[in-house]
Amino acid sequence: MKISTKGQYGLEALVALALISPDEPVSLKSIAGLCNISESYILQIFLVLRKAGIVSSVRGTKGGYALSREPSGITVKQVLEALEGPLTPVYCIVDGCEEPCSRYEICAARLMWEKVKKSIDDLTDSITLADLVKHFDAVNTGLNLDYSI
């Protein structure tokens, strides 16, 4: 399992959104500027996150994107699953897998893969966007970063 740049940048852009303004819409340009990621790539990411109910969009001159709920109510697992799909080391253990391996029932490694998946699920479900924002603030203390737009 490997998290793509879409997943990595999605988390980074959501942290930026929460830092700039967790309550008010923020332009893609502001988020792109803080993250140093292209505006068009962030748009692709936010369209997926909007469909997943993680962000909402507002049209108009004061429009942009806003978090759909408090940062403490958005988990890393929710974001990564929206952007990446199921977080699993092997697909035969994904709930609802349509084509399990022909060796599924006798697989010697299946129990280990299920434990790996459970560990990944538990960890990513225990970390919220608020935790990432708090960590960002802690590691950037003293840098005098300005999040205002």
PDB file of C-alpha atoms in Angstrom:
ATOM      1  CA  MET A   1       0.000   0.000   0.000  1.00  0.00           C
ATOM      2  CA  LYS A   2       1.323   3.385  -0.956  1.00  0.00           C
ATOM      3  CA  ILE A   3      -0.356   6.741  -0.408  1.00  0.00           C
ATOM      4  CA  SER A   4      -0.219   8.803  -3.601  1.00  0.00           C
ATOM      5  CA  THR A   5       0.510  12.506  -3.852  1.00  0.00           C
ATOM      6  CA  LYS A   6      -3.252  13.012  -4.080  1.00  0.00           C
ATOM      7  CA  GLY A   7      -3.649  11.655  -0.537  1.00  0.00           C
ATOM      8  CA  GLN A   8      -0.606  13.501   0.771  1.00  0.00           C
ATOM      9  CA  TYR A   9      -1.555  16.822  -0.813  1.00  0.00           C
ATOM     10  CA  GLY A  10      -5.192  16.376   0.189  1.00  0.00           C
ATOM     11  CA  LEU A  11      -4.243  16.198   3.858  1.00  0.00           C
ATOM     12  CA  GLU A  12      -1.837  19.115   3.468  1.00  0.00           C
ATOM     13  CA  ALA A  13      -4.483  21.253   1.726  1.00  0.00           C
ATOM     14  CA  LEU A  14      -7.055  20.482   4.436  1.00  0.00           C
ATOM     15  CA  VAL A  15      -4.566  21.515   7.122  1.00  0.00           C
ATOM     16  CA  ALA A  16      -4.007  24.764   5.204  1.00  0.00           C
ATOM     17  CA  LEU A  17      -7.762  25.310   4.921  1.00  0.00           C
ATOM     18  CA  ALA A  18      -8.189  24.765   8.668  1.00  0.00           C
ATOM     19  CA  LEU A  19      -5.283  27.116   9.437  1.00  0.00           C
ATOM     20  CA  ILE A  20      -6.453  29.921   7.164  1.00  0.00           C
ATOM     21  CA  SER A  21     -10.093  29.829   8.204  1.00  0.00           C
ATOM     22  CA  PRO A  22     -11.894  26.782   9.583  1.00  0.00           C
ATOM     23  CA  ASP A  23     -15.288  28.533   9.339  1.00  0.00           C
ATOM     24  CA  GLU A  24     -15.205  30.799   6.276  1.00  0.00           C
ATOM     25  CA  PRO A  25     -14.736  29.848   2.613  1.00  0.00           C
ATOM     26  CA  VAL A  26     -11.138  30.108   1.403  1.00  0.00           C
ATOM     27  CA  SER A  27     -10.070  30.510  -2.220  1.00  0.00           C
ATOM     28  CA  LEU A  28      -8.132  27.747  -3.925  1.00  0.00           C
ATOM     29  CA  LYS A  29      -5.469  30.348  -4.699  1.00  0.00           C
ATOM     30  CA  SER A  30      -4.876  30.967  -0.979  1.00  0.00           C
ATOM     31  CA  ILE A  31      -4.677  27.253  -0.214  1.00  0.00           C
ATOM     32  CA  ALA A  32      -2.384  26.621  -3.199  1.00  0.00           C
ATOM     33  CA  GLY A  33      -0.124  29.470  -2.104  1.00  0.00           C
ATOM     34  CA  LEU A  34       0.263  28.170   1.431  1.00  0.00           C
ATOM     35  CA  CYS A  35       0.855  24.581   0.278  1.00  0.00           C
ATOM     36  CA  ASN A  36       2.935  25.393  -2.803  1.00  0.00           C
ATOM     37  CA  ILE A  37       0.711  23.054  -4.830  1.00  0.00           C
ATOM     38  CA  SER A  38      -0.888  23.973  -8.151  1.00  0.00           C
ATOM     39  CA  GLU A  39      -4.380  25.401  -7.963  1.00  0.00           C
ATOM     40  CA  SER A  40      -5.655  22.961 -10.605  1.00  0.00           C
ATOM     41  CA  TYR A  41      -4.418  19.937  -8.617  1.00  0.00           C
ATOM     42  CA  ILE A  42      -6.034  21.212  -5.432  1.00  0.00           C
ATOM     43  CA  LEU A  43      -9.273  21.721  -7.382  1.00  0.00           C
ATOM     44  CA  GLN A  44      -9.206  18.052  -8.472  1.00  0.00           C
ATOM     45  CA  ILE A  45      -8.644  16.984  -4.864  1.00  0.00           C
ATOM     46  CA  PHE A  46     -11.339  19.254  -3.435  1.00  0.00           C
ATOM     47  CA  LEU A  47     -13.928  18.066  -5.964  1.00  0.00           C
ATOM     48  CA  VAL A  48     -13.454  14.544  -4.581  1.00  0.00           C
ATOM     49  CA  LEU A  49     -13.477  15.796  -0.975  1.00  0.00           C
ATOM     50  CA  ARG A  50     -16.664  17.764  -1.637  1.00  0.00           C
ATOM     51  CA  LYS A  51     -18.345  14.668  -3.034  1.00  0.00           C
ATOM     52  CA  ALA A  52     -17.274  12.804   0.136  1.00  0.00           C
ATOM     53  CA  GLY A  53     -18.796  15.541   2.332  1.00  0.00           C
ATOM     54  CA  ILE A  54     -15.483  16.656   3.827  1.00  0.00           C
ATOM     55  CA  VAL A  55     -15.489  20.148   2.304  1.00  0.00           C
ATOM     56  CA  SER A  56     -18.212  22.353   0.894  1.00  0.00           C
ATOM     57  CA  SER A  57     -17.963  24.994  -1.799  1.00  0.00           C
ATOM     58  CA  VAL A  58     -19.391  28.489  -1.990  1.00  0.00           C
ATOM     59  CA  ARG A  59     -19.696  30.373  -5.269  1.00  0.00           C
ATOM     60  CA  GLY A  60     -19.133  34.065  -5.784  1.00  0.00           C
ATOM     61  CA  THR A  61     -16.544  36.719  -5.060  1.00  0.00           C
ATOM     62  CA  LYS A  62     -16.264  35.696  -1.417  1.00  0.00           C
ATOM     63  CA  GLY A  63     -16.567  32.043  -2.324  1.00  0.00           C
ATOM     64  CA  GLY A  64     -14.179  29.172  -2.023  1.00  0.00           C
ATOM     65  CA  TYR A  65     -14.002  26.012   0.027  1.00  0.00           C
ATOM     66  CA  ALA A  66     -14.728  25.421   3.698  1.00  0.00           C
ATOM     67  CA  LEU A  67     -14.612  22.402   5.968  1.00  0.00           C
ATOM     68  CA  SER A  68     -18.002  20.683   6.186  1.00  0.00           C
ATOM     69  CA  ARG A  69     -17.500  20.020   9.896  1.00  0.00           C
ATOM     70  CA  GLU A  70     -15.084  20.785  12.707  1.00  0.00           C
ATOM     71  CA  PRO A  71     -11.470  19.641  12.152  1.00  0.00           C
ATOM     72  CA  SER A  72     -11.868  17.341  15.165  1.00  0.00           C
ATOM     73  CA  GLY A  73     -14.665  15.536  13.292  1.00  0.00           C
ATOM     74  CA  ILE A  74     -12.606  14.741  10.190  1.00  0.00           C
ATOM     75  CA  THR A  75     -10.269  11.750  10.413  1.00  0.00           C
ATOM     76  CA  VAL A  76      -7.222  10.945   8.323  1.00  0.00           C
ATOM     77  CA  LYS A  77      -8.958   7.685   7.394  1.00  0.00           C
ATOM     78  CA  GLN A  78     -11.984   9.542   5.976  1.00  0.00           C
ATOM     79  CA  VAL A  79      -9.767  11.796   3.873  1.00  0.00           C
ATOM     80  CA  LEU A  80      -7.480   9.053   2.590  1.00  0.00           C
ATOM     81  CA  GLU A  81     -10.333   6.675   1.782  1.00  0.00           C
ATOM     82  CA  ALA A  82     -12.116   9.444  -0.125  1.00  0.00           C
ATOM     83  CA  LEU A  83      -8.985  10.182  -2.163  1.00  0.00           C
ATOM     84  CA  GLU A  84      -7.308   6.768  -2.354  1.00  0.00           C
ATOM     85  CA  GLY A  85     -10.012   4.157  -1.863  1.00  0.00           C
ATOM     86  CA  PRO A  86      -9.729   1.387   0.738  1.00  0.00           C
ATOM     87  CA  LEU A  87      -6.592   1.509   2.887  1.00  0.00           C
ATOM     88  CA  THR A  88      -5.417  -2.051   2.623  1.00  0.00           C
ATOM     89  CA  PRO A  89      -2.134  -3.836   1.981  1.00  0.00           C
ATOM     90  CA  VAL A  90      -3.861  -6.476  -0.216  1.00  0.00           C
ATOM     91  CA  TYR A  91      -7.255  -6.265  -1.904  1.00  0.00           C
ATOM     92  CA  CYS A  92      -8.511  -9.746  -1.071  1.00  0.00           C
ATOM     93  CA  ILE A  93      -9.327  -8.585   2.489  1.00  0.00           C
ATOM     94  CA  VAL A  94     -11.309  -5.483   1.510  1.00  0.00           C
ATOM     95  CA  ASP A  95     -14.918  -5.654   2.678  1.00  0.00           C
ATOM     96  CA  GLY A  96     -17.076  -6.560  -0.299  1.00  0.00           C
ATOM     97  CA  CYS A  97     -14.168  -7.724  -2.456  1.00  0.00           C
ATOM     98  CA  GLU A  98     -15.848  -9.075  -5.589  1.00  0.00           C
ATOM     99  CA  GLU A  99     -12.999 -11.317  -6.698  1.00  0.00           C
ATOM    100  CA  PRO A 100     -11.180 -12.778  -3.712  1.00  0.00           C
ATOM    101  CA  CYS A 101      -8.079 -14.804  -4.425  1.00  0.00           C
ATOM    102  CA  SER A 102      -8.694 -18.485  -5.145  1.00  0.00           C
ATOM    103  CA  ARG A 103      -6.446 -19.245  -2.168  1.00  0.00           C
ATOM    104  CA  TYR A 104      -8.372 -16.953   0.200  1.00  0.00           C
ATOM    105  CA  GLU A 105      -9.681 -19.729   2.464  1.00  0.00           C
ATOM    106  CA  ILE A 106      -6.303 -21.454   2.810  1.00  0.00           C
ATOM    107  CA  CYS A 107      -4.022 -18.397   2.705  1.00  0.00           C
ATOM    108  CA  ALA A 108      -1.332 -18.672   5.372  1.00  0.00           C
ATOM    109  CA  ALA A 109      -0.728 -14.902   5.361  1.00  0.00           C
ATOM    110  CA  ARG A 110      -4.376 -13.769   5.462  1.00  0.00           C
ATOM    111  CA  LEU A 111      -4.485 -13.375   9.257  1.00  0.00           C
ATOM    112  CA  MET A 112      -1.362 -11.213   9.141  1.00  0.00           C
ATOM    113  CA  TRP A 113      -2.814  -9.041   6.335  1.00  0.00           C
ATOM    114  CA  GLU A 114      -6.049  -8.625   8.287  1.00  0.00           C
ATOM    115  CA  LYS A 115      -4.063  -7.482  11.343  1.00  0.00           C
ATOM    116  CA  VAL A 116      -2.073  -5.031   9.218  1.00  0.00           C
ATOM    117  CA  LYS A 117      -5.319  -3.614   7.785  1.00  0.00           C
ATOM    118  CA  LYS A 118      -6.862  -3.314  11.250  1.00  0.00           C
ATOM    119  CA  SER A 119      -3.775  -1.480  12.534  1.00  0.00           C
ATOM    120  CA  ILE A 120      -3.881   0.931   9.590  1.00  0.00           C
ATOM    121  CA  ASP A 121      -7.624   1.508  10.075  1.00  0.00           C
ATOM    122  CA  ASP A 122      -7.274   2.038  13.830  1.00  0.00           C
ATOM    123  CA  LEU A 123      -4.367   4.459  13.460  1.00  0.00           C
ATOM    124  CA  THR A 124      -5.818   6.565  10.640  1.00  0.00           C
ATOM    125  CA  ASP A 125      -9.217   6.641  12.354  1.00  0.00           C
ATOM    126  CA  SER A 126      -7.636   7.913  15.585  1.00  0.00           C
ATOM    127  CA  ILE A 127      -5.902  10.932  14.003  1.00  0.00           C
ATOM    128  CA  THR A 128      -8.064  13.936  13.167  1.00  0.00           C
ATOM    129  CA  LEU A 129      -7.498  17.028  11.081  1.00  0.00           C
ATOM    130  CA  ALA A 130      -7.369  18.949  14.383  1.00  0.00           C
ATOM    131  CA  ASP A 131      -4.434  16.746  15.452  1.00  0.00           C
ATOM    132  CA  LEU A 132      -2.587  17.545  12.216  1.00  0.00           C
ATOM    133  CA  VAL A 133      -3.231  21.281  12.646  1.00  0.00           C
ATOM    134  CA  LYS A 134      -1.978  21.114  16.234  1.00  0.00           C
ATOM    135  CA  HIS A 135       1.163  19.278  15.098  1.00  0.00           C
ATOM    136  CA  PHE A 136       1.727  21.792  12.275  1.00  0.00           C
ATOM    137  CA  ASP A 137       1.473  24.665  14.747  1.00  0.00           C
ATOM    138  CA  ALA A 138       3.860  22.925  17.157  1.00  0.00           C
ATOM    139  CA  VAL A 139       6.577  22.257  14.576  1.00  0.00           C
ATOM    140  CA  ASN A 140       6.245  25.729  13.047  1.00  0.00           C
ATOM    141  CA  THR A 141       6.246  27.744  16.284  1.00  0.00           C
ATOM    142  CA  GLY A 142       8.566  30.696  15.942  1.00  0.00           C
ATOM    143  CA  LEU A 143       8.461  30.848  12.151  1.00  0.00           C
ATOM    144  CA  ASN A 144       6.011  33.792  12.216  1.00  0.00           C
ATOM    145  CA  LEU A 145       3.789  32.286   9.535  1.00  0.00           C
ATOM    146  CA  ASP A 146       0.854  34.431   8.473  1.00  0.00           C
ATOM    147  CA  TYR A 147      -2.290  32.450   7.596  1.00  0.00           C
ATOM    148  CA  SER A 148      -4.468  35.473   6.848  1.00  0.00           C
ATOM    149  CA  ILE A 149      -5.844  36.129   3.390  1.00  0.00           C
TER     150      ILE A 149
END
